[in-house]
Coordinates of C-alpha atoms in Angstrom, one line a residue:
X1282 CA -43.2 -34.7 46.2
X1283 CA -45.7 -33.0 43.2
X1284 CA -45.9 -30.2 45.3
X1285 CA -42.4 -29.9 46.0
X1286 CA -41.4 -30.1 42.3
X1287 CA -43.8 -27.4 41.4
X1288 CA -42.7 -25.6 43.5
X1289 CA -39.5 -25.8 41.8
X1290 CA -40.7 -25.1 38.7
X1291 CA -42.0 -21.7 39.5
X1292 CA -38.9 -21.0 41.4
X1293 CA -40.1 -19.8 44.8
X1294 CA -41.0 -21.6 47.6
X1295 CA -42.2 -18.8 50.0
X1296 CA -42.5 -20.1 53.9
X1297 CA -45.2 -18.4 54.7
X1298 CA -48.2 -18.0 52.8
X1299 CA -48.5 -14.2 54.2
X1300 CA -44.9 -12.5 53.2
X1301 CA -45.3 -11.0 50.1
X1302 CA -42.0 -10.6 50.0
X1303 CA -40.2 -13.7 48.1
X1304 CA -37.2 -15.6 48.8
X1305 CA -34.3 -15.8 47.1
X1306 CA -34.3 -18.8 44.4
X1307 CA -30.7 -20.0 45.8
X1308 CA -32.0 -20.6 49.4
X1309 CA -35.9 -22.6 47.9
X1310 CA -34.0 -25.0 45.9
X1311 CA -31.5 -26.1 48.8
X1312 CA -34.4 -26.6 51.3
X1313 CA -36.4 -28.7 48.3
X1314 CA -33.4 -30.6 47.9
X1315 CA -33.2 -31.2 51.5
X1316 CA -36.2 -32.3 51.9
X1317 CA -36.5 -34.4 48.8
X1318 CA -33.2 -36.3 50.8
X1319 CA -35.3 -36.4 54.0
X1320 CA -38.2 -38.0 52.2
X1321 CA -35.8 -40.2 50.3
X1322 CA -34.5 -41.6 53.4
X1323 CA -37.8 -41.9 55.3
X1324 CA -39.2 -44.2 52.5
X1325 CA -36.5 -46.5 52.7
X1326 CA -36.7 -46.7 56.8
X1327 CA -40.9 -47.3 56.2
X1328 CA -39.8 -50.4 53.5
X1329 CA -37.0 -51.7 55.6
X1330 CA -39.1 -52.2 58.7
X1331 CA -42.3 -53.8 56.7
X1332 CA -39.5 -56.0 55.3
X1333 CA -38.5 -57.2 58.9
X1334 CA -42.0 -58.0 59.8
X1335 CA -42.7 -60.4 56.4
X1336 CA -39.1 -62.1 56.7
X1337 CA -36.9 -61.9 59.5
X1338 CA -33.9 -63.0 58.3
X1339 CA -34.2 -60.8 54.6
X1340 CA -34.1 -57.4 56.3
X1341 CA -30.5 -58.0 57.9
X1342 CA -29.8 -58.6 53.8
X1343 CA -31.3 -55.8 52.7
X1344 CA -29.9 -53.6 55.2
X1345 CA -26.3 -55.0 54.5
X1346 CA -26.8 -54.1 50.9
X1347 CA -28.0 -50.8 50.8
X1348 CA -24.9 -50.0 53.5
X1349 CA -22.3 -51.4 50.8
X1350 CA -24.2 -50.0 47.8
X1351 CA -21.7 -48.8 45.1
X1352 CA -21.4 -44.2 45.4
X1353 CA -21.9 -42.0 42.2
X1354 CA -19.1 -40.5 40.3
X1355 CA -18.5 -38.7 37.4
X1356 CA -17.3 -40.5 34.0
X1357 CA -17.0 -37.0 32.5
X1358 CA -14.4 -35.0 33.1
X1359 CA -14.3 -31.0 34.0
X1360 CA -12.8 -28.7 31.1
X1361 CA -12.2 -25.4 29.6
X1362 CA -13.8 -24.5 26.7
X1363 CA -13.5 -21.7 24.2
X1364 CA -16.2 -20.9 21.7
X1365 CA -16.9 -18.1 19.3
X1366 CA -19.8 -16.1 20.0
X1367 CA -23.0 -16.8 18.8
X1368 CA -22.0 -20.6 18.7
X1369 CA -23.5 -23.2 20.4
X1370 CA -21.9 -25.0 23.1
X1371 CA -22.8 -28.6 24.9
X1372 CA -21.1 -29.2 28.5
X1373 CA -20.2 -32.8 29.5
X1374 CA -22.3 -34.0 33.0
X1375 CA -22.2 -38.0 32.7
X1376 CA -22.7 -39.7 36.4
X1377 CA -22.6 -43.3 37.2
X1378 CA -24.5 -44.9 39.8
X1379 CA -26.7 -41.7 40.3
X1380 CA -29.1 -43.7 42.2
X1381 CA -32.0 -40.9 43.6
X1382 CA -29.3 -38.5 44.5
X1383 CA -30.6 -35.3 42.6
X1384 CA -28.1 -33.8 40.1
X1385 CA -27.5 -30.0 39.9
X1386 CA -25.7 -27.3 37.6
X1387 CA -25.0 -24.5 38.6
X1388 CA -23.3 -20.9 37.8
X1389 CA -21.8 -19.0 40.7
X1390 CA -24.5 -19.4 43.0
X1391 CA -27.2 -19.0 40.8
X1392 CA -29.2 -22.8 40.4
X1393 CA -29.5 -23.8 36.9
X1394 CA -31.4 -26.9 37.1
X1395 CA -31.9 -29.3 39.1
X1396 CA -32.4 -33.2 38.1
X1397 CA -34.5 -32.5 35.3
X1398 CA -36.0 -29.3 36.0
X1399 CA -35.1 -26.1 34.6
X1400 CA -34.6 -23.4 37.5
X1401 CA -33.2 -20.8 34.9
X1402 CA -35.3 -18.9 32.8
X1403 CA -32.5 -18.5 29.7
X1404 CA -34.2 -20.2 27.2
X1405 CA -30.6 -20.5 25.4
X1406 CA -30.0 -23.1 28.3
X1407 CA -31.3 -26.6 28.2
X1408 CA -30.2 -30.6 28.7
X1409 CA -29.7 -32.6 26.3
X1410 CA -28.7 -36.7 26.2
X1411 CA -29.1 -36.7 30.1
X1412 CA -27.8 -34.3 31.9
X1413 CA -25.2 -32.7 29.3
X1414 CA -26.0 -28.6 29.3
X1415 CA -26.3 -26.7 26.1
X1416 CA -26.1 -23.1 25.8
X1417 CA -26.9 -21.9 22.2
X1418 CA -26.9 -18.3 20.9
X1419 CA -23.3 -18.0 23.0
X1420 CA -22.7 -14.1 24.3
X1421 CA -19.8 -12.5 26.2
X1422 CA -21.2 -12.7 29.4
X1423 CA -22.2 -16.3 29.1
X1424 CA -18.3 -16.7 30.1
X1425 CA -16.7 -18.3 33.4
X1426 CA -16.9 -21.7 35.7
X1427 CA -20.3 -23.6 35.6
X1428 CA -20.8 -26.5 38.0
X1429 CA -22.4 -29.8 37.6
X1430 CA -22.9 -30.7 41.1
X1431 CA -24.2 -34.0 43.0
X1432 CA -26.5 -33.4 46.3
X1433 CA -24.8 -36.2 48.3
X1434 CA -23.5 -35.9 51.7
X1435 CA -20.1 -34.8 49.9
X1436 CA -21.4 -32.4 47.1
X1437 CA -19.3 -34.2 44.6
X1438 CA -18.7 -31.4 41.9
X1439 CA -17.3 -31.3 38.2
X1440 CA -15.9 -27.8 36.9
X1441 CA -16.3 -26.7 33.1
X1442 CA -14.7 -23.4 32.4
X1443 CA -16.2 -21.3 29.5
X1444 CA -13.9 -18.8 27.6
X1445 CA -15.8 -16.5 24.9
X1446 CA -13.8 -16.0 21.9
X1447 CA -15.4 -12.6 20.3
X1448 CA -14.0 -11.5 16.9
X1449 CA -12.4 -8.0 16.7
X1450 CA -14.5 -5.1 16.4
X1451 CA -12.6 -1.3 14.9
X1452 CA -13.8 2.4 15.2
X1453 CA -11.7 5.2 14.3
X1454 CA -11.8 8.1 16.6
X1455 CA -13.3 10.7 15.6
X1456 CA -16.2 8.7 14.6
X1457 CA -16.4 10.6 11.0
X1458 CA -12.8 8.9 10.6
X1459 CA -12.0 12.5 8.6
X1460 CA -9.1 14.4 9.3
X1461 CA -7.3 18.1 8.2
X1462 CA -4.2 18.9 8.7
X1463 CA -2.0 21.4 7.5
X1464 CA 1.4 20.7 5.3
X1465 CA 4.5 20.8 7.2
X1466 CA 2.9 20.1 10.7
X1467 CA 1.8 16.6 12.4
X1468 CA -1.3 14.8 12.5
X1469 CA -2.2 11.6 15.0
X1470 CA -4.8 9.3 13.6
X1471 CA -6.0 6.9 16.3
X1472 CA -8.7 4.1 15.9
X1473 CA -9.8 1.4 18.9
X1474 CA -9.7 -2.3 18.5
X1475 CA -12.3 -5.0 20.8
X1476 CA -12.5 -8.5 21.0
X1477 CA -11.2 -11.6 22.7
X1478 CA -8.3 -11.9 22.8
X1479 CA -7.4 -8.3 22.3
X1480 CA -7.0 -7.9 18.7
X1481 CA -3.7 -6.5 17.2
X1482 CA -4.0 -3.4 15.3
X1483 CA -2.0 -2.5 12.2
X1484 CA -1.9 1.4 9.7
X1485 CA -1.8 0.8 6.0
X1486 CA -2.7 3.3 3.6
X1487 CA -4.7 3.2 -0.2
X1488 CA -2.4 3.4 -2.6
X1489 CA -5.0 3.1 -5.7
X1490 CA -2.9 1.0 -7.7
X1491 CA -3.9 -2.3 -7.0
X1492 CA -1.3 -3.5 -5.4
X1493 CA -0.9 -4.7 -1.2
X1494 CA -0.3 -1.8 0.8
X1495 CA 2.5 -2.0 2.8
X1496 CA 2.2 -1.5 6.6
X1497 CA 3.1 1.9 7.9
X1498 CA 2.4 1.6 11.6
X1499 CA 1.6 -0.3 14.4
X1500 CA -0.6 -0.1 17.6
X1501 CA -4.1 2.7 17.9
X1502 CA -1.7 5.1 17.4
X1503 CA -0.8 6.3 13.9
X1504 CA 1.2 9.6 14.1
X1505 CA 2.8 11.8 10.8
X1506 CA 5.0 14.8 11.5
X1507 CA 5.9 16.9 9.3
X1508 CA 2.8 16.6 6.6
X1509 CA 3.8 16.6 2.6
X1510 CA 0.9 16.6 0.7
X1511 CA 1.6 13.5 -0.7
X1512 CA 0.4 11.8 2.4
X1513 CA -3.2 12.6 1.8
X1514 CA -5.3 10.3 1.2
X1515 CA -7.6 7.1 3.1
X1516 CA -5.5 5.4 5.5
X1517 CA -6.9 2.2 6.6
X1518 CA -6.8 0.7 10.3
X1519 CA -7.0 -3.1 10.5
X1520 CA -7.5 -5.2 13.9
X1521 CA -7.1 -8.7 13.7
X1522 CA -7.4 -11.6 16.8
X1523 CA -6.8 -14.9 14.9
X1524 CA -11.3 -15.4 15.3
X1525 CA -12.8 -14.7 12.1
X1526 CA -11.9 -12.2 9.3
X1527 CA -9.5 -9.1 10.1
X1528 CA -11.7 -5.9 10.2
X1529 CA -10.9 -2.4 9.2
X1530 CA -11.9 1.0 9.3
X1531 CA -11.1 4.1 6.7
X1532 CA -9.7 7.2 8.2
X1533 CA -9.3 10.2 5.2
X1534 CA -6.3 12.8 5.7
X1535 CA -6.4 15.6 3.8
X1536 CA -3.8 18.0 3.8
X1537 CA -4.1 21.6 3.4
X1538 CA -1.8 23.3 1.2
X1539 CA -1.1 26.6 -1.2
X1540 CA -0.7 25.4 -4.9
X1541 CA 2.3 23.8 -6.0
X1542 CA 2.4 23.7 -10.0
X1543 CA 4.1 21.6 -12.5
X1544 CA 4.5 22.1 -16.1
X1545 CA 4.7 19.4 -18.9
X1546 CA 7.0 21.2 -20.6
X1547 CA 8.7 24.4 -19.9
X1548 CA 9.6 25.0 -23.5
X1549 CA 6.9 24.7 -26.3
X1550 CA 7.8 24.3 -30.2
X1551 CA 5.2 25.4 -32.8
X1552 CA 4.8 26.9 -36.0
X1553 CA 2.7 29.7 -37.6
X1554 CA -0.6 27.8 -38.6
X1555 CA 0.0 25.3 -36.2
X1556 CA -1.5 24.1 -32.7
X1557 CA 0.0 24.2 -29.4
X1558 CA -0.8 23.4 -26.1
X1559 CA 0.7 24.0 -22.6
X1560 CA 0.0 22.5 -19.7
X1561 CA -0.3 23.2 -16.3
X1562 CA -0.9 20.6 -13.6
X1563 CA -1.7 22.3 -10.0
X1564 CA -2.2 20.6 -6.6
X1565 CA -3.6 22.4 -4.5
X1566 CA -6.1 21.9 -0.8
X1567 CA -8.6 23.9 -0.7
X1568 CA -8.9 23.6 -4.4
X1569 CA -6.9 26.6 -6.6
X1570 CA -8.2 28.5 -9.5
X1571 CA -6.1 28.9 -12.3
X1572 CA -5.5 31.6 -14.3
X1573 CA -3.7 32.3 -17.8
X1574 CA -1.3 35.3 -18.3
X1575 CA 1.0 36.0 -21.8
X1576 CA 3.9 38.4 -21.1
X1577 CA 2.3 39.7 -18.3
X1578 CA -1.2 40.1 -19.4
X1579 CA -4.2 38.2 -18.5
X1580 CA -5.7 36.1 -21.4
X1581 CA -9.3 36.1 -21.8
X1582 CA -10.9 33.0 -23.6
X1583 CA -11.4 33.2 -27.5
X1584 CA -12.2 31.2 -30.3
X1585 CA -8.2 30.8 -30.8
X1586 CA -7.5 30.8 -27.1
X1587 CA -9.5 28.0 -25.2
X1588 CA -9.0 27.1 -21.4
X1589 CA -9.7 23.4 -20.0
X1590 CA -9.6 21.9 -16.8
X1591 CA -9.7 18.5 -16.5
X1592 CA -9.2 17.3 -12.3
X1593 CA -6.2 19.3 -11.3
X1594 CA -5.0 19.4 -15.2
X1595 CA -5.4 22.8 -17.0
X1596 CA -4.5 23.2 -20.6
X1597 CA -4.4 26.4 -22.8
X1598 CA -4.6 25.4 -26.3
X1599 CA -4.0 28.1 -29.1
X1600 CA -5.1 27.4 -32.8
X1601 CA -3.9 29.0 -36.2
X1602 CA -1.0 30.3 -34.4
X1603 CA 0.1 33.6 -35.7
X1604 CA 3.5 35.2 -35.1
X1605 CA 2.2 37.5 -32.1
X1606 CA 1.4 34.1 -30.4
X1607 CA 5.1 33.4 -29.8
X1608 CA 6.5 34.8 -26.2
X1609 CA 6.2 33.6 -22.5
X1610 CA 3.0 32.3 -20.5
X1611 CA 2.7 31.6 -17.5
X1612 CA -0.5 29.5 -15.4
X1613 CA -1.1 31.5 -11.9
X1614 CA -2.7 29.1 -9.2
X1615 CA -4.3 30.8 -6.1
X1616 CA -6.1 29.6 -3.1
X1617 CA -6.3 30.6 0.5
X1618 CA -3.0 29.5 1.4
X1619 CA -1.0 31.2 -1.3
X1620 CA -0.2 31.7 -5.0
X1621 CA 1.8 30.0 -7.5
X1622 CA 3.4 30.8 -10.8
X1623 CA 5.0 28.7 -13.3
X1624 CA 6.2 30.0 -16.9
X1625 CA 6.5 28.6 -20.3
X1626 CA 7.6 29.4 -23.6
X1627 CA 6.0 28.9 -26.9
X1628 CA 8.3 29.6 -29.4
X1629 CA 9.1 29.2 -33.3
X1630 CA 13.0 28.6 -33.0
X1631 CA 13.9 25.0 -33.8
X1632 CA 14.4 22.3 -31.2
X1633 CA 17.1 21.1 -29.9
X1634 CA 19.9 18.9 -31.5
X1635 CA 19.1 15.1 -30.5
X1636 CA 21.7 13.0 -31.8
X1637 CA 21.7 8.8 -32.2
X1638 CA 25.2 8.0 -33.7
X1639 CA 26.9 4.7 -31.8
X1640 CA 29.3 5.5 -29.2
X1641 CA 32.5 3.5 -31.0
X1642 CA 33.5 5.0 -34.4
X1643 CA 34.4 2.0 -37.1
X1644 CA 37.2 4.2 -39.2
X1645 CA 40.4 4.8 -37.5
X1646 CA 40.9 8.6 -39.2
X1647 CA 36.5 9.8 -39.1
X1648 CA 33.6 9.4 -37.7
X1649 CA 30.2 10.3 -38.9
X1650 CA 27.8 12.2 -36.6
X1651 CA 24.1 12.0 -36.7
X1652 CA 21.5 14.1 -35.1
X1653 CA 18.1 15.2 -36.0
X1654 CA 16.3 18.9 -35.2
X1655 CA 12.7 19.5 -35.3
X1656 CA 11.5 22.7 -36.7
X1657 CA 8.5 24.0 -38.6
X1658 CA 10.3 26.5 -40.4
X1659 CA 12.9 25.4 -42.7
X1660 CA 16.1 25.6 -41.0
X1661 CA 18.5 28.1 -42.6
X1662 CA 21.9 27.3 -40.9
X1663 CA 23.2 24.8 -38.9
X1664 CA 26.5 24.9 -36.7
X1665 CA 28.4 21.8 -36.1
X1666 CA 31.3 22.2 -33.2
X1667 CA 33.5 19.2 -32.0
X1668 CA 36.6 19.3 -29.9
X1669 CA 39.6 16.3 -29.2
X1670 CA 39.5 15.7 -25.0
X1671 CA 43.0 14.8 -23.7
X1672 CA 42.6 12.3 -20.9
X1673 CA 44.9 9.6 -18.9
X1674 CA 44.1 8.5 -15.4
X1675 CA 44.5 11.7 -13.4
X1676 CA 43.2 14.8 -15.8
X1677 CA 41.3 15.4 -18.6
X1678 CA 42.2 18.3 -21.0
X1679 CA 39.7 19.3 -23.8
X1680 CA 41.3 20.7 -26.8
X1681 CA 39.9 24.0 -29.2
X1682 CA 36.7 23.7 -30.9
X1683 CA 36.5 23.4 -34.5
X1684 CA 33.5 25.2 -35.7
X1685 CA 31.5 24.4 -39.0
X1686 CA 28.7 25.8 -40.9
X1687 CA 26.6 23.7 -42.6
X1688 CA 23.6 24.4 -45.2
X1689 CA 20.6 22.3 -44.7
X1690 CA 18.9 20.8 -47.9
X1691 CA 15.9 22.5 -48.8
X1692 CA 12.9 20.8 -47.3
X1693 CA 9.4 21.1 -48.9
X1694 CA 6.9 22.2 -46.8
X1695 CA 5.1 19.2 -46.8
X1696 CA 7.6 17.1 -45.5
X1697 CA 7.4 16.4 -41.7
X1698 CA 9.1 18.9 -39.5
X1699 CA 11.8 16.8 -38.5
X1700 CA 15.4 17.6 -40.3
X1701 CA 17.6 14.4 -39.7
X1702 CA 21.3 15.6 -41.1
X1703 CA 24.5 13.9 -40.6
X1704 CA 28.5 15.1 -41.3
X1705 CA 31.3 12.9 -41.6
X1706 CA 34.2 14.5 -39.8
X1707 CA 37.5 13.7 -40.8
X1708 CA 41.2 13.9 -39.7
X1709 CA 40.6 12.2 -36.6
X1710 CA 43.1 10.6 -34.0
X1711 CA 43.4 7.0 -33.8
X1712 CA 41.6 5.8 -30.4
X1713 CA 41.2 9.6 -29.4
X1714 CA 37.8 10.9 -27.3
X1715 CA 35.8 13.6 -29.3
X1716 CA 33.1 16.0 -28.3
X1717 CA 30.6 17.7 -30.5
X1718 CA 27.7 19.7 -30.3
X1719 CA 25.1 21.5 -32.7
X1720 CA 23.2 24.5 -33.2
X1721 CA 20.7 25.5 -35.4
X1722 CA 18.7 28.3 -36.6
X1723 CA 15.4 29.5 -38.3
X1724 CA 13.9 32.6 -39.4
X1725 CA 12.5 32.7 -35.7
X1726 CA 16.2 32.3 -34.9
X1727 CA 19.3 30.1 -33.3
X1728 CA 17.9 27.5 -31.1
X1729 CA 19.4 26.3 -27.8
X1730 CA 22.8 25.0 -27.9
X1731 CA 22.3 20.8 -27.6
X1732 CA 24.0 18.5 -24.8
X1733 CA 27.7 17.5 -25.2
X1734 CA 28.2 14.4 -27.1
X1735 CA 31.1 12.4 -26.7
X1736 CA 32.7 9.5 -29.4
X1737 CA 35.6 7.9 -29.6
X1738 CA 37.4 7.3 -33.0
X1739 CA 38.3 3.3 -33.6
X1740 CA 42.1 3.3 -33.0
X1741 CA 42.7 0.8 -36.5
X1742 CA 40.9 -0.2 -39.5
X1743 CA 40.6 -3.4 -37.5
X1744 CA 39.6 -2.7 -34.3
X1745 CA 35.3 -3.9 -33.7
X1746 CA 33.2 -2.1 -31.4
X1747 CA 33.2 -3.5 -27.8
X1748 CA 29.8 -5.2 -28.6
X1749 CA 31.0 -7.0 -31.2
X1750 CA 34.0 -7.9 -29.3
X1751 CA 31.5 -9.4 -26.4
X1752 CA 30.1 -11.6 -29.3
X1753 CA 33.9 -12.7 -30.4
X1754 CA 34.5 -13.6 -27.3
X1755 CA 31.5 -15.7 -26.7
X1756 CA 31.7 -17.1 -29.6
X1757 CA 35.0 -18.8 -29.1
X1758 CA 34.7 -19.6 -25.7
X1759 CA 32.2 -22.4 -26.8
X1760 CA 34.8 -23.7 -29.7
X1761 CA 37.0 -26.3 -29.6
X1762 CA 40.8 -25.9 -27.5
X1763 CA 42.6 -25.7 -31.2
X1764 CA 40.8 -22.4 -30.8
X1765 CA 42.7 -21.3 -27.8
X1766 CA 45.9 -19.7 -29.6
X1767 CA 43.3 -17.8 -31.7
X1768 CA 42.3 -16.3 -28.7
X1769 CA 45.2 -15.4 -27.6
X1770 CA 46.3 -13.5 -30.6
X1771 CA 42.9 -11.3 -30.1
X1772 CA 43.4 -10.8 -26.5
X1773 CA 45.6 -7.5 -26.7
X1774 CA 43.1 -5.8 -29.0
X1775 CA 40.1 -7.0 -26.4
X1776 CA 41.7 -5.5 -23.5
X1777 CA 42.4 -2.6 -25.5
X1778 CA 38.9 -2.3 -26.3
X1779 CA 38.1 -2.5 -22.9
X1780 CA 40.2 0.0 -21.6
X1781 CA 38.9 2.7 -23.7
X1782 CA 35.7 1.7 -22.7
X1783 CA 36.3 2.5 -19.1
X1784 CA 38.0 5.6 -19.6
X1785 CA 34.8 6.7 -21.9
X1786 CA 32.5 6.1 -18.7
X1787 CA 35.1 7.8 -17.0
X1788 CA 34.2 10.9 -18.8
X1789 CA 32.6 13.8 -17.2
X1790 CA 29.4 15.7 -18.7
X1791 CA 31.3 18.8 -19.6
X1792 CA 28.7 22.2 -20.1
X1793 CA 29.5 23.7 -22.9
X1794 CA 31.2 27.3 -22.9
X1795 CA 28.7 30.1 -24.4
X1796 CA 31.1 32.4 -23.8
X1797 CA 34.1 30.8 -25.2
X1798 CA 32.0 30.0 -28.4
X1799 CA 31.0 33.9 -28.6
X1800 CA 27.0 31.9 -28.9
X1801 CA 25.3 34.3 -26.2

């Protein structure tokens, strides 16, 4: 029985010693087995007959024993497992009554032990508390049905299956996970997901803020038609199975592109003496180069003149301006795609009229208008126009302007350059609508005409603005009921009140008429 064992344990058991050629390991351990049985049974015939020539009457005993002698069977139960790679896993085999029946597992066909030898040469396999089987170090192929088997005349058998849960792997395709594209045509960007189960696979893209990106996409497939160049940038494809951590993968777009340019500002106030700056900021893929032109002509870099760049922001600053500085510019951006042009104006005239009077005059018969101008220069005339707007529910009609020329107050030059002025203009309409507008001029000239603002004259000396009427009303809603009649009383002004405040939104942004105003 030694031999037979060792046999065993060097898995083959060759039939003759002659044949170089070796059996299979499936076909050695069922002949061992059989003849470990045969010898099992032999032994007992040898002691059962020495047994009848001590004691005749003890053998008939024995023999009726060992005829109702309890069968083995399984106290474990067979079951499907799952279990994340690289885990370690311990399969249930727990036999009663094994007697010297010898106890295999087995995968397939292949023999993995056999009682309490080990017939497989995984060392990841091994027993443990009996005849439980532990697998350590799990892999993918580890997967599928193993068999924990008894060598009786029935083969009893219990069935563990063995699912491999494998977390999600991601690569984008290509490899490099860069792509170019083009604006205005499409791009696909595809990555590949692996695991078990399948992972899911979701598009998001880097916003660089901070924040969550939202999803864009779902499945391998990402696609983008018609390209902006917005959409460049890292776009990020995540796969996720519910077994560890979600994994990604960065994919880069870039989008190829002539320059598109925007200004800061299109118009540029200075003074002589003064500093000024204008801006250009380019996009552009492949990257542009920028260059400066005044009226036409190229400017070349001077102790006055400097060029920047900083990332796709290009600056021309000018110091100690002098009166030749004043005209148009313009920043031309080139690359191999196309050009781009954008102009700007530096200029000495004032700015324009901003004005911050309240909407609601307080006087039923004027109304004082505020506005400020910026200017360098002291301003030399200002022009102040307003005009009554006729209005019900189905037309407006505005009325003639009335035009005024006003003298600033002298300014020192060491004031700031903002001119705040205000006029109080009188022989107004009760609860009529108003427009005005202002215009002013330097020694570098008139300035443009400002936007259209609209007021609307107090209809009595006792009418309150409709913000002060919201706090009326709140206040007496929390007061007593004796209040009630009070409330009342005000109610027709408050609806008033209201009404003109609806017809003001109601008001359309009106242009104002150059030509009509003979202004140019």
């Amino acid at each position: 029985m030694r031999i037979i064992l060792r046999s065993i344990r060097r898995g083959n058991l060759a039939t003759s010693s002659t044949s170089r050629r070796p059996r299979k390991m499936n076909c050695s351990i069922l002949i061992v087995i059989s003849l470990a049985w045969l010898l099992h049974a032999h032994c007992h015939a040898d002691a059962a007959i020495s047994n009848r020539g001590n004691n005749g009457a003890q053998p008939l005993a024995a023999s009726s024993t060992s005829l109702t002698a309890a069968q083995p069977r399984f106290l474990s139960r067979g079951h499907t497992y799952r279990a994340v790679v690289g885990d370690t896993l311990v399969l249930p085999c727990q036999v009663e009554n094994l007697g010297n029946f010898v106890l295999l597992w087995r995968r397939g066909t292949n023999v993995l032990t056999a009682s309490n030898i080990m017939v497989t040469r995984d060392e990841r396999v091994r027993l443990i508390d009996g005849y439980n089987l532990e697998i350590s170090d799990l892999e993918p192929q580890d997967a599928g049905d193993y068999v924990c088997q008894i060598s009786d005349k029935i083969n009893r058998d219990q069935v563990h299956t063995v699912e491999i849960l494998v977390p999600p792997s991601v690569r984008a395709i290509p490899t490099s996970g860069q792509l170019q594209a083009r604006k205005g045509g499409p791009i696909t960007l595809e990555c590949k997901g692996s695991g078990n189960p399948v992972p899911s696979i979701y598009w998001t893209k880097k916003s660089g803020t901070g924040k969550s990106p939202a999803r864009i996409g779902d499945g391998p497939i990402l696609t983008l038609d018609k390209l902006e160049r917005q959409q460049a940038g890292v776009y990020q494809c995540t796969a996720d199975n519910g077994v560890g951590d979600p994994v990604t993968v960065d994919m880069r777009l870039d989008v190829l592109y002539p320059p598109d340019i925007q200004v800061e500002k299109s118009w540029i106030h200075s003074g002589e003496g003064f500093e000024a700056k204008l801006v250009c900021i380019v996009y552009a893929d492949p990257v542009a180069t920028v260059s400066w032109y005044q009226n036409s002509f190229p400017i070349q870099t001077t102790d006055r003149r400097i060029m920047n760049t900083r990332a796709n922001r290009h600056t021309l600053t000018i110091r100690h301006i002098q009166q030749e500085d004043f005209g148009n510019y313009s920043c031309v951006a080139d690359n191999s795609l196309g050009r781009s042009r954008k102009y700007m104006e530096l200029s000495g005239r004032p700015g324009p009229a901003e004005f911050y009077s309240p909407k609601w005059g307080r006087s039923s018969d004027s109304y004082n208008l505020t506005w400020k101008i910026d200017s360098y220069p002291p301003l030399e005339e200002v022009r102040l126009l307003y005009r009554r707007v006729l209005m019900n529910d189905t037309f407006q009609q505005p009325g003639r302007w009335h035009d005024f020329i006003l003298t600033p107050e002298h300014r020192p030059a060491s004031e700031p350059l903002t001119h705040i002025m205000s006029y109080t203009i009188k022989h107004l309409h009760p609860g009529a609508y108003y427009e005005a507008i202002v215009q002013a001029k330097n020694r570098y000239g008139w300035n443009e005409v400002s936007d259209i603002f609209q007021f609307i004259v107090a209809s009595n000396s006792m009418d309150i603005a409709p913000e002060d009427a919201e706090v009326v009303a709140s206040s007496k809603s929390r007061s007593n009921s004796g209040a009630l009649s009070s409330l009342q009383n005000a109610l027709p002004h408050c609806l008033l009140q209201l009404g003109a405040l609806l017809l003001v939104f109601g008001l359309r942004n009106s242009q104002f008429d150059r030509l009509r105003l003979g202004l140019g």
